[in-house]
CSV table of C-alpha atoms and ligand atoms in Angstrom, one decimal:
chain,number,residue,atom,x,y,z
A,1,MET,CA,-20.7,-28.7,49.0
A,2,LEU,CA,-21.7,-26.5,46.2
A,3,TRP,CA,-22.6,-23.1,47.4
A,4,SER,CA,-24.3,-21.7,44.4
A,5,LEU,CA,-25.5,-18.2,44.3
A,6,VAL,CA,-26.9,-16.1,41.5
A,7,LEU,CA,-25.0,-12.8,41.8
A,8,ALA,CA,-26.0,-11.0,38.7
A,9,ALA,CA,-28.5,-11.4,36.0
A,10,SER,CA,-28.5,-8.6,33.5
A,11,ALA,CA,-29.9,-8.7,30.0
A,12,VAL,CA,-27.8,-6.4,28.0
A,13,ALA,CA,-30.4,-6.3,25.3
A,14,SER,CA,-29.8,-4.8,21.9
A,15,PRO,CA,-32.6,-4.4,19.3
A,16,LYS,CA,-30.0,-5.7,16.7
A,17,PRO,CA,-29.6,-9.2,15.2
A,18,VAL,CA,-28.2,-10.7,18.4
A,19,PRO,CA,-31.0,-12.3,20.4
A,20,PRO,CA,-31.3,-11.0,24.0
A,21,ALA,CA,-29.3,-13.2,26.3
A,22,SER,CA,-28.8,-13.1,30.0
A,23,VAL,CA,-25.8,-13.9,32.1
A,24,THR,CA,-25.7,-15.5,35.5
A,25,VAL,CA,-22.8,-16.1,37.8
A,26,ALA,CA,-22.6,-19.0,40.2
A,27,VAL,CA,-19.8,-19.5,42.8
A,28,ASP,CA,-18.5,-22.9,43.9
A,29,SER,CA,-16.4,-22.0,46.9
A,30,SER,CA,-15.2,-25.5,47.6
A,31,LYS,CA,-13.8,-26.0,44.1
A,32,HIS,CA,-12.7,-22.3,43.9
A,33,GLU,CA,-14.6,-21.9,40.6
A,34,LEU,CA,-17.0,-19.3,39.3
A,35,THR,CA,-19.2,-20.2,36.4
A,36,ILE,CA,-20.7,-17.6,34.1
A,37,THR,CA,-23.6,-18.9,32.0
A,38,ALA,CA,-24.7,-16.8,29.1
A,39,GLY,CA,-27.5,-17.4,26.6
A,40,PRO,CA,-29.6,-18.4,24.8
A,41,TYR,CA,-28.0,-17.6,21.5
A,42,ASP,CA,-29.4,-18.5,18.1
A,43,LEU,CA,-26.6,-19.0,15.7
A,44,PRO,CA,-27.6,-19.3,12.0
A,45,ASN,CA,-25.2,-21.4,9.8
A,46,MET,CA,-22.7,-19.3,7.9
A,47,PRO,CA,-20.4,-20.3,5.1
A,48,PRO,CA,-16.8,-21.2,5.9
A,49,MET,CA,-14.7,-18.1,5.1
A,50,ASP,CA,-11.3,-16.6,5.7
A,51,GLU,CA,-11.5,-15.3,9.2
A,52,HIS,CA,-10.3,-11.8,8.5
A,53,ALA,CA,-12.5,-11.4,5.4
A,54,MET,CA,-15.3,-12.4,7.7
A,55,MET,CA,-14.4,-9.8,10.2
A,56,ASP,CA,-14.0,-7.2,7.6
A,57,LEU,CA,-17.5,-7.9,6.2
A,58,GLY,CA,-18.9,-7.9,9.7
A,59,MET,CA,-20.0,-11.5,9.3
A,60,SER,CA,-19.1,-12.7,12.7
A,61,HIS,CA,-21.9,-12.5,15.1
A,62,ASP,CA,-20.6,-10.2,17.8
A,63,THR,CA,-22.6,-10.2,21.0
A,64,PRO,CA,-22.9,-7.0,23.0
A,65,VAL,CA,-20.7,-6.8,26.1
A,66,GLN,CA,-22.6,-8.6,28.9
A,67,HIS,CA,-21.8,-7.2,32.3
A,68,PHE,CA,-21.4,-8.9,35.7
A,69,VAL,CA,-19.7,-8.3,39.0
A,70,TRP,CA,-16.7,-10.3,40.2
A,71,PRO,CA,-17.5,-11.5,43.8
A,72,ILE,CA,-14.3,-13.0,45.1
A,73,ASP,CA,-11.3,-11.8,47.0
A,74,GLY,CA,-8.4,-13.7,45.5
A,75,TRP,CA,-6.4,-14.3,42.3
A,76,PHE,CA,-7.8,-15.3,38.9
A,77,ARG,CA,-5.7,-18.2,37.6
A,78,GLY,CA,-7.4,-19.9,34.6
A,79,PHE,CA,-10.6,-20.8,32.8
A,80,ARG,CA,-12.7,-23.4,31.0
A,81,VAL,CA,-15.2,-22.8,28.2
A,82,ALA,CA,-18.1,-25.1,27.2
A,83,LEU,CA,-21.0,-24.7,24.9
A,84,SER,CA,-24.3,-26.6,24.9
A,85,ASP,CA,-27.6,-26.4,22.9
A,86,ALA,CA,-31.1,-26.1,24.2
A,87,GLN,CA,-31.3,-29.9,24.8
A,88,GLY,CA,-28.1,-29.8,26.8
A,89,HIS,CA,-26.0,-31.4,24.1
A,90,GLU,CA,-22.5,-30.3,23.5
A,91,VAL,CA,-21.9,-27.8,20.8
A,92,PRO,CA,-18.6,-27.8,18.9
A,93,ARG,CA,-16.3,-25.3,20.6
A,94,HIS,CA,-15.0,-23.8,17.3
A,95,VAL,CA,-18.3,-22.0,16.6
A,96,MET,CA,-17.1,-19.6,19.3
A,97,HIS,CA,-14.7,-17.6,17.3
A,98,HIS,CA,-13.4,-15.7,20.2
A,99,LEU,CA,-14.4,-14.6,23.7
A,100,ILE,CA,-13.0,-11.5,25.4
A,101,MET,CA,-13.3,-10.7,29.1
A,102,VAL,CA,-12.9,-7.0,30.0
A,103,ASN,CA,-12.1,-5.7,33.5
A,104,PHE,CA,-13.7,-2.3,33.7
A,105,SER,CA,-12.2,-1.7,37.1
A,106,ARG,CA,-8.6,-1.7,36.1
A,107,ARG,CA,-6.5,0.0,33.4
A,108,GLN,CA,-4.0,-1.6,31.0
A,109,LEU,CA,-0.4,-0.9,31.7
A,110,LEU,CA,0.5,0.7,28.3
A,111,TYR,CA,-2.9,1.9,27.2
A,112,ASN,CA,-5.5,4.2,28.6
A,113,ALA,CA,-8.0,1.5,28.2
A,114,ALA,CA,-9.8,-1.1,30.3
A,115,GLU,CA,-7.9,-4.2,31.2
A,116,ARG,CA,-8.5,-7.3,28.9
A,117,LEU,CA,-8.4,-9.9,31.6
A,118,MET,CA,-8.6,-13.0,29.3
A,119,GLY,CA,-9.4,-14.2,25.9
A,120,ALA,CA,-10.3,-17.5,24.4
A,121,GLY,CA,-10.4,-18.6,20.7
A,122,THR,CA,-11.1,-21.5,18.6
A,123,GLU,CA,-7.8,-23.2,19.3
A,124,THR,CA,-7.8,-22.6,23.1
A,125,ASP,CA,-7.5,-25.7,25.2
A,126,ASP,CA,-10.6,-26.9,27.1
A,127,GLU,CA,-8.9,-25.7,30.3
A,128,VAL,CA,-6.1,-23.2,30.6
A,129,SER,CA,-4.5,-22.2,33.8
A,130,VAL,CA,-1.3,-20.8,35.4
A,131,PRO,CA,0.4,-22.4,38.4
A,132,LYS,CA,-1.1,-21.5,41.8
A,133,THR,CA,2.1,-19.5,42.7
A,134,ILE,CA,0.9,-16.7,40.4
A,135,GLY,CA,-2.4,-15.1,39.5
A,136,VAL,CA,-4.2,-11.9,38.5
A,137,PRO,CA,-5.3,-10.1,41.7
A,138,MET,CA,-9.1,-9.6,41.9
A,139,SER,CA,-11.4,-8.0,44.5
A,140,PRO,CA,-15.1,-8.2,45.1
A,141,GLY,CA,-17.1,-5.6,43.2
A,142,MET,CA,-14.8,-5.5,40.1
A,143,LYS,CA,-16.9,-4.8,37.1
A,144,LEU,CA,-16.3,-7.3,34.3
A,145,GLY,CA,-17.8,-7.7,30.9
A,146,MET,CA,-17.7,-10.4,28.3
A,147,TYR,CA,-18.4,-10.5,24.6
A,148,VAL,CA,-18.2,-13.3,22.1
A,149,ALA,CA,-17.9,-13.5,18.3
A,150,TRP,CA,-19.8,-16.5,16.9
A,151,HIS,CA,-19.1,-18.2,13.6
A,152,ASN,CA,-21.3,-21.2,13.1
A,153,ASP,CA,-20.0,-23.2,10.1
A,154,THR,CA,-21.3,-26.5,11.2
A,155,GLY,CA,-23.7,-26.7,8.2
A,156,LYS,CA,-26.9,-26.3,10.3
A,157,ASP,CA,-28.5,-23.6,12.4
A,158,LEU,CA,-27.8,-23.9,16.1
A,159,ASN,CA,-30.6,-22.6,18.4
A,160,GLY,CA,-30.7,-22.0,22.2
A,161,VAL,CA,-27.0,-22.2,22.6
A,162,TYR,CA,-25.6,-21.6,26.1
A,163,LEU,CA,-22.0,-20.6,26.9
A,164,LYS,CA,-20.5,-21.6,30.2
A,165,VAL,CA,-17.2,-19.9,31.2
A,166,THR,CA,-15.7,-21.3,34.4
A,167,MET,CA,-13.1,-19.1,36.0
A,168,LEU,CA,-10.6,-20.6,38.4
A,169,TRP,CA,-9.4,-18.6,41.4
A,170,THR,CA,-7.0,-18.9,44.3
A,171,PRO,CA,-8.5,-17.8,47.6
A,172,SER,CA,-7.0,-14.9,49.5
A,173,ASN,CA,-6.0,-17.1,52.4
A,174,GLN,CA,-3.6,-19.2,50.4
A,175,ASN,CA,-0.1,-19.3,52.0
A,176,PRO,CA,2.2,-18.3,50.5
A,177,GLN,CA,0.2,-15.8,48.5
A,178,PRO,CA,0.4,-15.9,44.7
A,179,VAL,CA,2.6,-13.4,43.0
A,180,ASN,CA,0.5,-10.6,41.3
A,181,SER,CA,0.8,-11.2,37.6
A,182,MET,CA,-0.9,-8.8,35.3
A,183,PRO,CA,-1.9,-9.2,31.6
A,184,ILE,CA,0.2,-6.9,29.4
A,185,TYR,CA,-0.6,-6.0,25.9
A,186,MET,CA,1.9,-4.4,23.4
A,187,ASP,CA,0.6,-3.6,20.0
A,188,VAL,CA,2.7,-2.1,17.1
A,189,ASN,CA,-0.2,0.0,15.8
A,190,LEU,CA,-3.1,0.4,18.2
A,191,THR,CA,-5.4,3.4,18.3
A,192,VAL,CA,-7.4,2.8,21.5
A,193,GLY,CA,-11.1,2.6,20.7
A,194,ALA,CA,-10.5,2.3,17.0
A,195,SER,CA,-8.3,-0.2,15.1
A,196,ASN,CA,-4.9,-1.8,15.2
A,197,THR,CA,-4.8,-3.1,11.6
A,198,PHE,CA,-2.4,-1.7,9.0
A,199,ASP,CA,-1.4,-2.1,5.3
A,200,VAL,CA,1.1,-4.7,4.2
A,201,PRO,CA,3.1,-3.6,1.1
A,202,PRO,CA,4.8,-6.2,-1.2
A,203,GLY,CA,8.1,-7.4,0.1
A,204,THR,CA,9.4,-7.0,3.6
A,205,SER,CA,8.2,-4.3,5.9
A,206,SER,CA,7.9,-3.5,9.6
A,207,LYS,CA,5.9,-1.4,12.0
A,208,ALA,CA,7.0,-0.3,15.5
A,209,TYR,CA,5.6,1.3,18.6
A,210,GLU,CA,7.8,2.8,21.3
A,211,PHE,CA,6.7,3.1,24.9
A,212,THR,CA,7.8,3.5,28.5
A,213,LEU,CA,6.3,1.8,31.5
A,214,PRO,CA,5.1,3.7,34.6
A,215,VAL,CA,6.3,0.8,36.8
A,216,GLY,CA,9.1,-1.7,36.3
A,217,GLY,CA,8.7,-5.4,36.7
A,218,ARG,CA,9.3,-8.8,35.3
A,219,LEU,CA,7.8,-10.3,32.2
A,220,LEU,CA,7.1,-14.0,32.8
A,221,GLY,CA,6.4,-14.9,29.3
A,222,VAL,CA,4.9,-13.6,26.0
A,223,GLY,CA,2.9,-14.8,23.1
A,224,GLY,CA,1.9,-13.0,20.0
A,225,HIS,CA,-0.5,-12.5,17.2
A,226,MET,CA,0.0,-11.7,13.5
A,227,HIS,CA,-2.0,-12.0,10.3
A,228,ASP,CA,-1.0,-13.7,7.0
A,229,TYR,CA,2.5,-12.8,5.8
A,230,GLY,CA,3.6,-12.0,9.3
A,231,VAL,CA,7.2,-13.0,10.2
A,232,ASP,CA,7.8,-12.1,13.8
A,233,VAL,CA,7.1,-9.7,16.7
A,234,LYS,CA,10.0,-8.5,18.7
A,235,LEU,CA,10.4,-6.6,22.0
A,236,GLU,CA,13.4,-4.4,21.9
A,237,ASP,CA,15.3,-2.1,24.2
A,238,ALA,CA,14.8,1.1,22.2
A,239,GLU,CA,17.8,2.8,24.0
A,240,THR,CA,20.3,0.1,23.1
A,241,GLY,CA,18.6,-1.7,20.2
A,242,LYS,CA,19.0,-5.0,21.9
A,243,VAL,CA,16.3,-7.6,21.1
A,244,LEU,CA,14.8,-8.8,24.4
A,245,ALA,CA,12.2,-11.3,23.1
A,246,THR,CA,10.9,-12.6,19.8
A,247,VAL,CA,7.8,-14.6,18.9
A,248,LYS,CA,7.9,-16.1,15.4
A,249,THR,CA,5.2,-17.3,13.0
A,250,THR,CA,4.9,-20.6,11.2
A,251,ARG,CA,3.8,-19.9,7.6
A,252,ASP,CA,2.6,-22.2,4.8
A,253,ALA,CA,3.8,-22.0,1.2
A,254,GLU,CA,1.4,-19.0,0.5
A,255,GLY,CA,2.6,-17.1,3.5
A,256,LYS,CA,-0.6,-17.9,5.5
A,257,VAL,CA,0.2,-17.9,9.3
A,258,THR,CA,-0.6,-21.2,11.0
A,259,LYS,CA,1.1,-20.6,14.4
A,260,VAL,CA,2.8,-18.0,16.5
A,261,SER,CA,5.4,-19.2,18.9
A,262,ARG,CA,5.6,-18.3,22.6
A,263,LYS,CA,8.5,-17.3,24.8
A,264,LEU,CA,8.6,-18.4,28.4
A,265,PHE,CA,11.0,-16.6,30.7
A,266,GLY,CA,10.1,-18.6,33.8
A,267,VAL,CA,7.1,-18.7,36.1
A,268,SER,CA,9.2,-19.1,39.3
A,269,GLY,CA,12.4,-17.6,38.0
A,270,ASP,CA,13.2,-14.0,37.6
A,271,GLY,CA,11.6,-13.5,34.2
A,272,LEU,CA,12.7,-10.7,31.9
A,273,LYS,CA,13.4,-7.5,33.8
A,274,LEU,CA,11.8,-4.3,32.4
A,275,LYS,CA,12.6,-0.9,33.9
A,276,ALA,CA,10.3,2.0,34.6
A,277,ASP,CA,10.7,5.1,32.4
A,278,HIS,CA,13.0,3.3,30.0
A,279,ARG,CA,12.2,3.2,26.2
A,280,TYR,CA,11.1,-0.1,24.8
A,281,ARG,CA,9.8,-0.9,21.3
A,282,VAL,CA,7.6,-3.6,20.0
A,283,VAL,CA,8.2,-4.3,16.3
A,284,GLY,CA,6.2,-6.4,13.8
A,285,GLU,CA,7.8,-7.7,10.6
A,286,TYR,CA,5.9,-8.8,7.5
A,287,ASP,CA,7.0,-10.4,4.2
A,288,ASN,CA,4.3,-10.1,1.6
A,289,PRO,CA,5.2,-12.5,-1.4
A,290,THR,CA,2.5,-11.0,-3.7
A,291,ASP,CA,2.9,-7.8,-5.7
A,292,GLU,CA,-0.2,-6.2,-4.1
A,293,THR,CA,-0.5,-4.2,-0.9
A,294,LYS,CA,-2.9,-5.9,1.5
A,295,ILE,CA,-5.0,-3.0,2.8
A,296,LYS,CA,-5.6,-3.1,6.5
A,297,GLY,CA,-4.4,-6.7,6.3
A,298,ALA,CA,-2.0,-6.8,9.2
A,299,MET,CA,-1.9,-6.9,12.9
A,300,ALA,CA,1.0,-7.4,15.2
A,301,HIS,CA,1.1,-7.6,19.0
A,302,MET,CA,2.8,-9.3,21.8
A,303,VAL,CA,0.9,-10.2,25.0
A,304,GLY,CA,2.1,-11.7,28.3
A,305,LEU,CA,2.1,-11.8,32.0
A,306,PHE,CA,3.9,-9.0,33.9
A,307,VAL,CA,4.8,-8.9,37.6
A,308,PRO,CA,5.0,-5.2,38.6
A,309,ASP,CA,7.7,-4.3,41.2
A,310,ASP,CA,5.1,-2.1,43.0
A,311,MET,CA,1.4,-2.8,42.4
A,312,GLY,CA,0.7,0.6,43.9
A,313,LYS,CA,2.2,2.2,40.9
A,314,TRP,CA,-0.1,0.5,38.5
A,315,PRO,CA,-1.8,3.4,36.5
A,316,LYS,CA,-5.2,4.3,37.7
A,317,ILE,CA,-8.3,4.7,35.6
A,318,ASP,CA,-9.1,8.3,34.7
A,319,PRO,CA,-12.7,8.3,33.6
A,320,THR,CA,-12.4,11.8,32.1
A,321,ASN,CA,-9.5,10.8,29.8
A,322,PRO,CA,-10.7,11.0,26.2
A,323,THR,CA,-8.7,7.9,25.1
A,324,TYR,CA,-10.2,5.9,28.0
A,325,GLN,CA,-13.7,7.2,27.0
A,326,ARG,CA,-13.1,6.1,23.4
A,327,ASP,CA,-12.3,2.6,24.6
A,328,LEU,CA,-15.5,2.4,26.6
A,329,ALA,CA,-17.5,3.8,23.7
A,330,SER,CA,-16.1,1.2,21.4
A,331,LEU,CA,-17.1,-1.6,23.8
A,332,GLN,CA,-20.6,-0.1,24.2
A,333,VAL,CA,-21.3,-0.4,20.5
A,334,ARG,CA,-20.1,-4.0,20.2
A,335,GLY,CA,-22.7,-6.2,18.7
A,336,GLU,CA,-24.3,-3.3,16.9
A,337,ARG,CA,-22.2,-3.3,13.8
A,338,GLY,CA,-19.4,-5.1,12.0
A,339,ALA,CA,-16.4,-6.1,14.0
A,340,GLU,CA,-13.9,-3.3,14.6
A,341,GLY,CA,-10.9,-5.4,14.9
A,342,HIS,CA,-10.1,-7.3,18.0
A,343,ALA,CA,-7.3,-5.5,19.7
A,344,GLY,CA,-6.2,-7.1,22.9
A,345,HIS,CA,-8.7,-10.0,22.7
A,346,ASP,CA,-6.1,-12.7,23.1
A,347,ALA,CA,-4.0,-11.2,25.8
A,348,MET,CA,-4.8,-13.8,28.4
A,349,LYS,CA,-5.2,-16.6,26.0
A,350,MET,CA,-1.5,-16.4,25.1
A,351,ASP,CA,-0.5,-16.0,28.7
A,352,HIS,CA,-2.3,-19.0,29.8
A,353,GLY,CA,-1.1,-21.0,27.0
A,354,GLN,CA,2.5,-20.2,27.6
A,355,MET,CA,2.3,-20.8,31.3
A,356,HIS,CA,0.6,-24.1,30.7
A,357,ALA,CA,2.3,-27.4,31.1
A,358,GLU,CA,4.0,-27.7,27.7
A,359,PRO,CA,6.8,-25.2,27.3
A,360,ALA,CA,7.1,-26.1,23.6
A,361,ALA,CA,3.5,-25.4,23.0
A,362,GLU,CA,2.5,-23.0,20.2
A,363,THR,CA,-0.7,-21.2,19.6
A,364,THR,CA,-2.6,-21.5,16.4
A,365,HIS,CA,-3.5,-18.3,14.7
A,366,ASP,CA,-7.1,-17.5,15.3
A,367,HIS,CA,-9.6,-14.8,16.3
B,415,CU,CU1,-5.9,-10.2,14.2
């Protein structure tokens, strides 16, 4: 039986180019699915364009963050995305350039910023999920928000488009209970609330960020994200110099990135052990074959699923922290100006992909 219930309907209207759209949440407690429907959106046709040039020019149609409340006690374990037009016909998925789900009720592990629960991009499979033995712990009342960047290059305007995001969950009475697995995001150059892009000089270059974790745990797997001329992203033990994990790009003859590999340490196995208060480093390497510096042309980050040894030591949100406030402020202005990068948007996308059935699967570069 479908037990459907409208839990939230909030129009986060902005007087800007994005048409006002509403979001509703329906729960199907027999299927253990929650469906978020957002829309309608009018998406004018836009010329095909390099994705990052498009971002730089603010040509993607960013929606404001649309807020809703998560109603379930359980574990989030995957999602499906579908688009339809006013007549109910299917709309090509790739016009949704990316979708980011923010959890305002929990902090990221490394950064004083709201959790990015999941992301989906043009290349994401129709359904992505992790095994029922693991999941992201969720509780009723958690404040979530979702935003989308549109890029309609279908050659015609699309009107009255609705977005349906179906989130899969595992109920709290499952026995044995899933292992708490948290999204982790490690960027070589993130300023929270601002940008994570950097310049790429001619030849080889690298950028690194060192960090410690407030709680130890196990990394189940990682994916990564780089821009053109990117070579690889490595996670290193900064105290010994040992390389712990590497994700590599696939590049075409011009150095354009077409794929980033994933590394799976094992969903049921031990994973990669990371210690609390130990220095680690995430490093991004680039190789620019041209003789020109690509200004703000690069990004490099690693994302994954992390099982903390003690969930009680997960860092708490400090609403008075200036960095945290900058993150919130940057989310509030979304949809009101050109895109300000997309740090963290693909955290869960990679996670899901790598936990998905095909261990050899690779992710296509996208935003
Ligand atoms: Cu990027």
